[in-house]
Amino acid sequence: MSVPNDNELNQLEEEMREPLSRLLASPVSSQDTIRLIQALQPAFNELRQTSEAERYALQSAPLRPLSLYRLIRSQLSSYSRMYWLASLMVFAMLLLILPTDQNVSFHSVGNTFTFILPALLLASLAYSFRTWNKELRMIESITPFPPALLLIVRTMIVISLNLLFGIAGSFYMNMKVVTFPMLPFMLHWLSVLLFLSGLTAYLIMSRGLKTAYAVALLLWFAWNGLMQRIVPVWDFASNEYLTHIQTGALAAGLLLLALAYRRSFGTRLLP
């Protein structure tokens, strides 16, 4: 292959000059930009009118009021079927282990309720808040409901479930045992359950989940230790002093639940 000489290179350059000049784009001038904007202006005006119409429609549309009932329904749906099934299985096991003979010791049955129901409450709380971390709190902070209200609603759902279990178990014992002192028995387990629930809910709002759970565990151990070692010498169905203690715990629990619900509005939650 021979190397082209200068004449051939010059001839090639002349031949390619005109085609290459067509490919070279001239720099964009300000006049070109003005003409482009003027050509696109009708489309811009149409988009602006459409956006203003949509904004007006959203502003004029009636807003659905916030409803605590809707919030409770949404929180109920967040619990899986396995949670409800496991809770029912635990309650069924509780009924199976309860003695139903006519000479049953009501003190031992009451201790069983004060041991199982708060334990089920604490386990349900742990399940409810297992994914309630910092990232989830950031997501829930943009909801129309205060994040603390979401948390107290979950707590109330768990408490209500255990109350239903306790009431159902009390009616079960009342049907099985003729001489069953139902009201004193319900006061026996209801007092500790509501006091534990109220204290836990209030501490969640004021001190955070970890502190509330730790205090609830300590209270559960202390109460059951007291019932096992000191109270057996009393007849809790007729002892007036113990009845006053249980009534006071019941009232304190209800008061703490009310205070926790009140603090849930606008409360900044701790981890």
PDB file of C-alpha atoms in Angstrom:
ATOM      1  CA  MET A   1       0.000   0.000   0.000  1.00  0.00           C
ATOM      2  CA  SER A   2       1.484   3.357  -1.114  1.00  0.00           C
ATOM      3  CA  VAL A   3       1.493   6.418   1.092  1.00  0.00           C
ATOM      4  CA  PRO A   4      -0.672   9.254  -0.346  1.00  0.00           C
ATOM      5  CA  ASN A   5       1.217  12.349  -1.381  1.00  0.00           C
ATOM      6  CA  ASP A   6       0.350  15.950  -0.537  1.00  0.00           C
ATOM      7  CA  ASN A   7      -1.685  16.489  -3.680  1.00  0.00           C
ATOM      8  CA  GLU A   8      -3.939  13.565  -2.891  1.00  0.00           C
ATOM      9  CA  LEU A   9      -4.413  14.785   0.700  1.00  0.00           C
ATOM     10  CA  ASN A  10      -5.315  18.258  -0.494  1.00  0.00           C
ATOM     11  CA  GLN A  11      -7.800  16.832  -2.990  1.00  0.00           C
ATOM     12  CA  LEU A  12      -9.393  14.656  -0.244  1.00  0.00           C
ATOM     13  CA  GLU A  13      -9.664  17.637   2.053  1.00  0.00           C
ATOM     14  CA  GLU A  14     -11.419  19.696  -0.634  1.00  0.00           C
ATOM     15  CA  GLU A  15     -13.871  16.906  -1.319  1.00  0.00           C
ATOM     16  CA  MET A  16     -14.766  16.463   2.386  1.00  0.00           C
ATOM     17  CA  ARG A  17     -14.954  20.138   3.272  1.00  0.00           C
ATOM     18  CA  GLU A  18     -18.550  20.663   2.123  1.00  0.00           C
ATOM     19  CA  PRO A  19     -20.075  17.452   3.703  1.00  0.00           C
ATOM     20  CA  LEU A  20     -18.304  18.067   6.993  1.00  0.00           C
ATOM     21  CA  SER A  21     -19.473  21.680   7.132  1.00  0.00           C
ATOM     22  CA  ARG A  22     -23.074  20.467   7.128  1.00  0.00           C
ATOM     23  CA  LEU A  23     -22.429  18.332  10.212  1.00  0.00           C
ATOM     24  CA  LEU A  24     -20.950  21.138  12.294  1.00  0.00           C
ATOM     25  CA  ALA A  25     -23.624  22.730  14.506  1.00  0.00           C
ATOM     26  CA  SER A  26     -23.495  26.416  15.002  1.00  0.00           C
ATOM     27  CA  PRO A  27     -23.524  27.657  18.654  1.00  0.00           C
ATOM     28  CA  VAL A  28     -26.927  28.406  20.158  1.00  0.00           C
ATOM     29  CA  SER A  29     -27.671  32.100  20.310  1.00  0.00           C
ATOM     30  CA  SER A  30     -29.989  33.980  22.648  1.00  0.00           C
ATOM     31  CA  GLN A  31     -32.440  34.475  19.794  1.00  0.00           C
ATOM     32  CA  ASP A  32     -32.678  30.710  19.349  1.00  0.00           C
ATOM     33  CA  THR A  33     -33.482  30.315  23.074  1.00  0.00           C
ATOM     34  CA  ILE A  34     -36.193  32.990  22.907  1.00  0.00           C
ATOM     35  CA  ARG A  35     -37.814  31.342  19.911  1.00  0.00           C
ATOM     36  CA  LEU A  36     -37.805  27.949  21.682  1.00  0.00           C
ATOM     37  CA  ILE A  37     -39.430  29.403  24.788  1.00  0.00           C
ATOM     38  CA  GLN A  38     -42.084  31.155  22.714  1.00  0.00           C
ATOM     39  CA  ALA A  39     -42.855  27.897  20.937  1.00  0.00           C
ATOM     40  CA  LEU A  40     -43.242  26.008  24.245  1.00  0.00           C
ATOM     41  CA  GLN A  41     -45.173  28.752  26.069  1.00  0.00           C
ATOM     42  CA  PRO A  42     -48.675  27.473  25.119  1.00  0.00           C
ATOM     43  CA  ALA A  43     -47.828  24.055  26.604  1.00  0.00           C
ATOM     44  CA  PHE A  44     -46.571  25.731  29.791  1.00  0.00           C
ATOM     45  CA  ASN A  45     -49.804  27.720  30.104  1.00  0.00           C
ATOM     46  CA  GLU A  46     -51.902  24.573  29.681  1.00  0.00           C
ATOM     47  CA  LEU A  47     -49.939  22.716  32.389  1.00  0.00           C
ATOM     48  CA  ARG A  48     -50.317  25.645  34.801  1.00  0.00           C
ATOM     49  CA  GLN A  49     -54.086  25.802  34.291  1.00  0.00           C
ATOM     50  CA  THR A  50     -54.395  22.054  34.866  1.00  0.00           C
ATOM     51  CA  SER A  51     -52.314  22.237  38.062  1.00  0.00           C
ATOM     52  CA  GLU A  52     -54.376  25.140  39.431  1.00  0.00           C
ATOM     53  CA  ALA A  53     -57.616  23.282  38.681  1.00  0.00           C
ATOM     54  CA  GLU A  54     -56.405  20.166  40.512  1.00  0.00           C
ATOM     55  CA  ARG A  55     -55.235  22.232  43.489  1.00  0.00           C
ATOM     56  CA  TYR A  56     -58.607  23.961  43.713  1.00  0.00           C
ATOM     57  CA  ALA A  57     -60.421  20.616  43.539  1.00  0.00           C
ATOM     58  CA  LEU A  58     -58.311  19.235  46.399  1.00  0.00           C
ATOM     59  CA  GLN A  59     -58.903  22.324  48.532  1.00  0.00           C
ATOM     60  CA  SER A  60     -62.646  22.334  47.948  1.00  0.00           C
ATOM     61  CA  ALA A  61     -63.078  18.586  48.546  1.00  0.00           C
ATOM     62  CA  PRO A  62     -64.529  17.763  51.987  1.00  0.00           C
ATOM     63  CA  LEU A  63     -61.949  16.302  54.372  1.00  0.00           C
ATOM     64  CA  ARG A  64     -62.787  13.109  56.242  1.00  0.00           C
ATOM     65  CA  PRO A  65     -62.546  13.793  59.964  1.00  0.00           C
ATOM     66  CA  LEU A  66     -60.003  11.853  61.973  1.00  0.00           C
ATOM     67  CA  SER A  67     -61.620   8.989  63.818  1.00  0.00           C
ATOM     68  CA  LEU A  68     -60.276   7.034  66.757  1.00  0.00           C
ATOM     69  CA  TYR A  69     -62.416   4.124  65.597  1.00  0.00           C
ATOM     70  CA  ARG A  70     -60.607   4.081  62.219  1.00  0.00           C
ATOM     71  CA  LEU A  71     -57.285   4.196  64.032  1.00  0.00           C
ATOM     72  CA  ILE A  72     -58.210   1.210  66.205  1.00  0.00           C
ATOM     73  CA  ARG A  73     -59.355  -0.759  63.159  1.00  0.00           C
ATOM     74  CA  SER A  74     -56.101  -0.071  61.338  1.00  0.00           C
ATOM     75  CA  GLN A  75     -54.066  -1.124  64.362  1.00  0.00           C
ATOM     76  CA  LEU A  76     -56.097  -4.303  64.808  1.00  0.00           C
ATOM     77  CA  SER A  77     -55.326  -5.274  61.219  1.00  0.00           C
ATOM     78  CA  SER A  78     -51.592  -4.918  61.919  1.00  0.00           C
ATOM     79  CA  TYR A  79     -51.689  -8.011  64.165  1.00  0.00           C
ATOM     80  CA  SER A  80     -51.180 -11.264  62.324  1.00  0.00           C
ATOM     81  CA  ARG A  81     -53.490 -14.264  62.533  1.00  0.00           C
ATOM     82  CA  MET A  82     -50.773 -16.197  64.320  1.00  0.00           C
ATOM     83  CA  TYR A  83     -50.878 -13.669  67.161  1.00  0.00           C
ATOM     84  CA  TRP A  84     -54.617 -14.105  67.684  1.00  0.00           C
ATOM     85  CA  LEU A  85     -54.319 -17.892  67.360  1.00  0.00           C
ATOM     86  CA  ALA A  86     -51.447 -18.078  69.849  1.00  0.00           C
ATOM     87  CA  SER A  87     -53.365 -15.916  72.343  1.00  0.00           C
ATOM     88  CA  LEU A  88     -56.432 -18.124  72.083  1.00  0.00           C
ATOM     89  CA  MET A  89     -54.307 -21.242  72.552  1.00  0.00           C
ATOM     90  CA  VAL A  90     -52.744 -19.824  75.715  1.00  0.00           C
ATOM     91  CA  PHE A  91     -56.194 -18.952  77.064  1.00  0.00           C
ATOM     92  CA  ALA A  92     -57.493 -22.439  76.225  1.00  0.00           C
ATOM     93  CA  MET A  93     -54.551 -23.976  78.064  1.00  0.00           C
ATOM     94  CA  LEU A  94     -55.338 -21.745  81.054  1.00  0.00           C
ATOM     95  CA  LEU A  95     -58.898 -23.089  81.176  1.00  0.00           C
ATOM     96  CA  LEU A  96     -57.668 -26.666  80.927  1.00  0.00           C
ATOM     97  CA  ILE A  97     -55.329 -26.387  83.913  1.00  0.00           C
ATOM     98  CA  LEU A  98     -57.925 -24.760  86.177  1.00  0.00           C
ATOM     99  CA  PRO A  99     -59.330 -27.125  88.818  1.00  0.00           C
ATOM    100  CA  THR A 100     -63.132 -27.331  88.755  1.00  0.00           C
ATOM    101  CA  ASP A 101     -63.977 -29.554  91.728  1.00  0.00           C
ATOM    102  CA  GLN A 102     -66.340 -28.122  94.356  1.00  0.00           C
ATOM    103  CA  ASN A 103     -63.610 -28.006  97.022  1.00  0.00           C
ATOM    104  CA  VAL A 104     -61.212 -26.010  94.876  1.00  0.00           C
ATOM    105  CA  SER A 105     -58.989 -23.453  96.573  1.00  0.00           C
ATOM    106  CA  PHE A 106     -60.044 -20.091  95.147  1.00  0.00           C
ATOM    107  CA  HIS A 107     -56.793 -18.605  96.314  1.00  0.00           C
ATOM    108  CA  SER A 108     -54.796 -20.968  94.093  1.00  0.00           C
ATOM    109  CA  VAL A 109     -57.076 -20.289  91.114  1.00  0.00           C
ATOM    110  CA  GLY A 110     -56.724 -16.545  91.682  1.00  0.00           C
ATOM    111  CA  ASN A 111     -52.932 -16.884  91.818  1.00  0.00           C
ATOM    112  CA  THR A 112     -53.032 -18.739  88.519  1.00  0.00           C
ATOM    113  CA  PHE A 113     -54.888 -15.844  86.911  1.00  0.00           C
ATOM    114  CA  THR A 114     -52.572 -13.220  88.418  1.00  0.00           C
ATOM    115  CA  PHE A 115     -49.609 -15.157  87.049  1.00  0.00           C
ATOM    116  CA  ILE A 116     -50.841 -16.085  83.554  1.00  0.00           C
ATOM    117  CA  LEU A 117     -52.756 -12.955  82.517  1.00  0.00           C
ATOM    118  CA  PRO A 118     -49.990 -10.410  83.280  1.00  0.00           C
ATOM    119  CA  ALA A 119     -47.458 -12.753  81.644  1.00  0.00           C
ATOM    120  CA  LEU A 120     -49.649 -12.879  78.536  1.00  0.00           C
ATOM    121  CA  LEU A 121     -49.964  -9.082  78.689  1.00  0.00           C
ATOM    122  CA  LEU A 122     -46.179  -8.594  78.788  1.00  0.00           C
ATOM    123  CA  ALA A 123     -45.651 -11.104  75.984  1.00  0.00           C
ATOM    124  CA  SER A 124     -48.282  -9.333  73.862  1.00  0.00           C
ATOM    125  CA  LEU A 125     -46.637  -5.968  74.491  1.00  0.00           C
ATOM    126  CA  ALA A 126     -43.280  -7.382  73.443  1.00  0.00           C
ATOM    127  CA  TYR A 127     -44.878  -8.704  70.247  1.00  0.00           C
ATOM    128  CA  SER A 128     -46.647  -5.406  69.547  1.00  0.00           C
ATOM    129  CA  PHE A 129     -43.504  -3.305  69.856  1.00  0.00           C
ATOM    130  CA  ARG A 130     -40.974  -5.724  68.350  1.00  0.00           C
ATOM    131  CA  THR A 131     -40.608  -3.578  65.182  1.00  0.00           C
ATOM    132  CA  TRP A 132     -41.326  -0.211  66.762  1.00  0.00           C
ATOM    133  CA  ASN A 133     -37.840   1.231  66.249  1.00  0.00           C
ATOM    134  CA  LYS A 134     -36.483   4.663  65.361  1.00  0.00           C
ATOM    135  CA  GLU A 135     -37.143   4.214  61.653  1.00  0.00           C
ATOM    136  CA  LEU A 136     -40.753   3.224  62.235  1.00  0.00           C
ATOM    137  CA  ARG A 137     -41.273   6.209  64.527  1.00  0.00           C
ATOM    138  CA  MET A 138     -39.993   8.471  61.723  1.00  0.00           C
ATOM    139  CA  ILE A 139     -42.541   6.970  59.332  1.00  0.00           C
ATOM    140  CA  GLU A 140     -45.407   7.236  61.810  1.00  0.00           C
ATOM    141  CA  SER A 141     -44.516  10.869  62.576  1.00  0.00           C
ATOM    142  CA  ILE A 142     -46.076  11.885  59.231  1.00  0.00           C
ATOM    143  CA  THR A 143     -49.421  10.236  59.962  1.00  0.00           C
ATOM    144  CA  PRO A 144     -52.422  12.413  60.938  1.00  0.00           C
ATOM    145  CA  PHE A 145     -52.422  10.799  64.381  1.00  0.00           C
ATOM    146  CA  PRO A 146     -49.730  11.519  66.975  1.00  0.00           C
ATOM    147  CA  PRO A 147     -47.206   8.637  67.134  1.00  0.00           C
ATOM    148  CA  ALA A 148     -47.737   8.402  70.885  1.00  0.00           C
ATOM    149  CA  LEU A 149     -51.474   7.903  70.299  1.00  0.00           C
ATOM    150  CA  LEU A 150     -50.695   4.994  67.975  1.00  0.00           C
ATOM    151  CA  LEU A 151     -48.597   3.448  70.701  1.00  0.00           C
ATOM    152  CA  ILE A 152     -51.203   3.872  73.436  1.00  0.00           C
ATOM    153  CA  VAL A 153     -53.877   2.392  71.139  1.00  0.00           C
ATOM    154  CA  ARG A 154     -51.744  -0.717  70.647  1.00  0.00           C
ATOM    155  CA  THR A 155     -51.316  -0.938  74.404  1.00  0.00           C
ATOM    156  CA  MET A 156     -55.076  -0.603  74.943  1.00  0.00           C
ATOM    157  CA  ILE A 157     -55.743  -3.377  72.403  1.00  0.00           C
ATOM    158  CA  VAL A 158     -53.459  -5.763  74.277  1.00  0.00           C
ATOM    159  CA  ILE A 159     -54.989  -4.800  77.641  1.00  0.00           C
ATOM    160  CA  SER A 160     -58.534  -5.256  76.327  1.00  0.00           C
ATOM    161  CA  LEU A 161     -57.697  -8.704  74.975  1.00  0.00           C
ATOM    162  CA  ASN A 162     -56.398  -9.861  78.349  1.00  0.00           C
ATOM    163  CA  LEU A 163     -59.396  -8.360  80.133  1.00  0.00           C
ATOM    164  CA  LEU A 164     -61.714 -10.342  77.865  1.00  0.00           C
ATOM    165  CA  PHE A 165     -59.768 -13.502  78.613  1.00  0.00           C
ATOM    166  CA  GLY A 166     -59.974 -12.882  82.351  1.00  0.00           C
ATOM    167  CA  ILE A 167     -63.704 -12.164  82.285  1.00  0.00           C
ATOM    168  CA  ALA A 168     -64.376 -15.232  80.154  1.00  0.00           C
ATOM    169  CA  GLY A 169     -62.331 -17.368  82.551  1.00  0.00           C
ATOM    170  CA  SER A 170     -64.248 -15.990  85.529  1.00  0.00           C
ATOM    171  CA  PHE A 171     -67.586 -16.908  83.956  1.00  0.00           C
ATOM    172  CA  TYR A 172     -66.181 -20.331  83.130  1.00  0.00           C
ATOM    173  CA  MET A 173     -65.270 -20.929  86.775  1.00  0.00           C
ATOM    174  CA  ASN A 174     -68.639 -19.602  87.902  1.00  0.00           C
ATOM    175  CA  MET A 175     -70.420 -22.131  85.692  1.00  0.00           C
ATOM    176  CA  LYS A 176     -68.201 -25.046  86.731  1.00  0.00           C
ATOM    177  CA  VAL A 177     -68.184 -24.410  90.498  1.00  0.00           C
ATOM    178  CA  VAL A 178     -71.462 -23.691  92.267  1.00  0.00           C
ATOM    179  CA  THR A 179     -70.003 -21.930  95.321  1.00  0.00           C
ATOM    180  CA  PHE A 180     -67.675 -19.736  93.312  1.00  0.00           C
ATOM    181  CA  PRO A 181     -67.215 -16.173  94.766  1.00  0.00           C
ATOM    182  CA  MET A 182     -67.098 -14.493  91.365  1.00  0.00           C
ATOM    183  CA  LEU A 183     -66.873 -10.804  92.315  1.00  0.00           C
ATOM    184  CA  PRO A 184     -64.055 -11.218  94.884  1.00  0.00           C
ATOM    185  CA  PHE A 185     -62.276 -13.502  92.443  1.00  0.00           C
ATOM    186  CA  MET A 186     -62.515 -10.953  89.613  1.00  0.00           C
ATOM    187  CA  LEU A 187     -61.262  -8.219  91.930  1.00  0.00           C
ATOM    188  CA  HIS A 188     -58.308 -10.465  92.804  1.00  0.00           C
ATOM    189  CA  TRP A 189     -56.914 -10.763  89.268  1.00  0.00           C
ATOM    190  CA  LEU A 190     -58.405  -7.581  87.803  1.00  0.00           C
ATOM    191  CA  SER A 191     -56.667  -5.337  90.343  1.00  0.00           C
ATOM    192  CA  VAL A 192     -53.160  -6.508  89.513  1.00  0.00           C
ATOM    193  CA  LEU A 193     -53.814  -6.682  85.771  1.00  0.00           C
ATOM    194  CA  LEU A 194     -55.185  -3.130  85.542  1.00  0.00           C
ATOM    195  CA  PHE A 195     -52.537  -1.704  87.865  1.00  0.00           C
ATOM    196  CA  LEU A 196     -49.782  -3.350  85.850  1.00  0.00           C
ATOM    197  CA  SER A 197     -51.382  -2.195  82.596  1.00  0.00           C
ATOM    198  CA  GLY A 198     -51.868   1.389  83.762  1.00  0.00           C
ATOM    199  CA  LEU A 199     -48.361   1.696  85.152  1.00  0.00           C
ATOM    200  CA  THR A 200     -46.854   0.253  81.972  1.00  0.00           C
ATOM    201  CA  ALA A 201     -48.864   2.558  79.708  1.00  0.00           C
ATOM    202  CA  TYR A 202     -48.009   5.628  81.772  1.00  0.00           C
ATOM    203  CA  LEU A 203     -44.298   4.788  81.857  1.00  0.00           C
ATOM    204  CA  ILE A 204     -44.303   4.211  78.096  1.00  0.00           C
ATOM    205  CA  MET A 205     -45.548   7.762  77.629  1.00  0.00           C
ATOM    206  CA  SER A 206     -43.162   9.310  80.143  1.00  0.00           C
ATOM    207  CA  ARG A 207     -40.045   7.128  80.328  1.00  0.00           C
ATOM    208  CA  GLY A 208     -39.994   5.018  77.195  1.00  0.00           C
ATOM    209  CA  LEU A 209     -40.577   1.408  76.268  1.00  0.00           C
ATOM    210  CA  LYS A 210     -37.497  -0.142  77.866  1.00  0.00           C
ATOM    211  CA  THR A 211     -38.078   1.442  81.271  1.00  0.00           C
ATOM    212  CA  ALA A 212     -41.788   0.602  81.223  1.00  0.00           C
ATOM    213  CA  TYR A 213     -41.135  -3.028  80.341  1.00  0.00           C
ATOM    214  CA  ALA A 214     -38.453  -3.434  83.012  1.00  0.00           C
ATOM    215  CA  VAL A 215     -40.664  -1.943  85.731  1.00  0.00           C
ATOM    216  CA  ALA A 216     -43.609  -4.091  84.626  1.00  0.00           C
ATOM    217  CA  LEU A 217     -41.503  -7.249  84.882  1.00  0.00           C
ATOM    218  CA  LEU A 218     -40.293  -6.324  88.374  1.00  0.00           C
ATOM    219  CA  LEU A 219     -43.847  -5.566  89.509  1.00  0.00           C
ATOM    220  CA  TRP A 220     -45.103  -8.863  88.099  1.00  0.00           C
ATOM    221  CA  PHE A 221     -42.413 -10.841  89.959  1.00  0.00           C
ATOM    222  CA  ALA A 222     -42.934  -8.904  93.189  1.00  0.00           C
ATOM    223  CA  TRP A 223     -46.716  -9.266  93.169  1.00  0.00           C
ATOM    224  CA  ASN A 224     -46.649 -13.006  92.513  1.00  0.00           C
ATOM    225  CA  GLY A 225     -43.960 -13.489  95.156  1.00  0.00           C
ATOM    226  CA  LEU A 226     -46.133 -11.616  97.653  1.00  0.00           C
ATOM    227  CA  MET A 227     -49.195 -13.678  96.773  1.00  0.00           C
ATOM    228  CA  GLN A 228     -47.279 -16.938  97.112  1.00  0.00           C
ATOM    229  CA  ARG A 229     -45.552 -16.225 100.457  1.00  0.00           C
ATOM    230  CA  ILE A 230     -47.627 -13.766 102.502  1.00  0.00           C
ATOM    231  CA  VAL A 231     -51.197 -13.715 101.276  1.00  0.00           C
ATOM    232  CA  PRO A 232     -51.879 -17.505 101.576  1.00  0.00           C
ATOM    233  CA  VAL A 233     -52.532 -17.036 105.280  1.00  0.00           C
ATOM    234  CA  TRP A 234     -55.497 -14.771 104.386  1.00  0.00           C
ATOM    235  CA  ASP A 235     -58.852 -15.655 102.956  1.00  0.00           C
ATOM    236  CA  PHE A 236     -58.874 -13.179 100.066  1.00  0.00           C
ATOM    237  CA  ALA A 237     -62.593 -13.704  99.493  1.00  0.00           C
ATOM    238  CA  SER A 238     -63.475 -12.249 102.914  1.00  0.00           C
ATOM    239  CA  ASN A 239     -60.429 -10.318 104.172  1.00  0.00           C
ATOM    240  CA  GLU A 240     -61.440  -6.648 104.258  1.00  0.00           C
ATOM    241  CA  TYR A 241     -57.889  -5.312 104.384  1.00  0.00           C
ATOM    242  CA  LEU A 242     -56.830  -7.184 101.264  1.00  0.00           C
ATOM    243  CA  THR A 243     -60.008  -6.081  99.512  1.00  0.00           C
ATOM    244  CA  HIS A 244     -59.099  -2.446 100.173  1.00  0.00           C
ATOM    245  CA  ILE A 245     -55.619  -3.019  98.732  1.00  0.00           C
ATOM    246  CA  GLN A 246     -57.036  -4.607  95.592  1.00  0.00           C
ATOM    247  CA  THR A 247     -59.649  -1.868  95.163  1.00  0.00           C
ATOM    248  CA  GLY A 248     -56.942   0.783  95.505  1.00  0.00           C
ATOM    249  CA  ALA A 249     -54.775  -0.974  92.921  1.00  0.00           C
ATOM    250  CA  LEU A 250     -57.755  -1.186  90.574  1.00  0.00           C
ATOM    251  CA  ALA A 251     -58.516   2.527  90.929  1.00  0.00           C
ATOM    252  CA  ALA A 252     -54.836   3.450  90.505  1.00  0.00           C
ATOM    253  CA  GLY A 253     -54.620   1.377  87.350  1.00  0.00           C
ATOM    254  CA  LEU A 254     -57.636   3.088  85.788  1.00  0.00           C
ATOM    255  CA  LEU A 255     -56.242   6.510  86.731  1.00  0.00           C
ATOM    256  CA  LEU A 256     -52.852   5.702  85.197  1.00  0.00           C
ATOM    257  CA  LEU A 257     -54.525   4.508  81.989  1.00  0.00           C
ATOM    258  CA  ALA A 258     -56.457   7.773  81.750  1.00  0.00           C
ATOM    259  CA  LEU A 259     -53.294   9.814  82.352  1.00  0.00           C
ATOM    260  CA  ALA A 260     -51.392   7.789  79.750  1.00  0.00           C
ATOM    261  CA  TYR A 261     -54.124   8.407  77.165  1.00  0.00           C
ATOM    262  CA  ARG A 262     -54.082  12.112  77.947  1.00  0.00           C
ATOM    263  CA  ARG A 263     -50.294  12.301  77.615  1.00  0.00           C
ATOM    264  CA  SER A 264     -50.403  10.524  74.250  1.00  0.00           C
ATOM    265  CA  PHE A 265     -51.471  13.737  72.484  1.00  0.00           C
ATOM    266  CA  GLY A 266     -48.392  15.703  71.540  1.00  0.00           C
ATOM    267  CA  THR A 267     -45.951  13.609  73.573  1.00  0.00           C
ATOM    268  CA  ARG A 268     -42.456  13.131  72.239  1.00  0.00           C
ATOM    269  CA  LEU A 269     -41.709   9.451  72.701  1.00  0.00           C
ATOM    270  CA  LEU A 270     -38.497   8.061  74.140  1.00  0.00           C
ATOM    271  CA  PRO A 271     -36.869   4.860  72.831  1.00  0.00           C
TER     272      PRO A 271
END
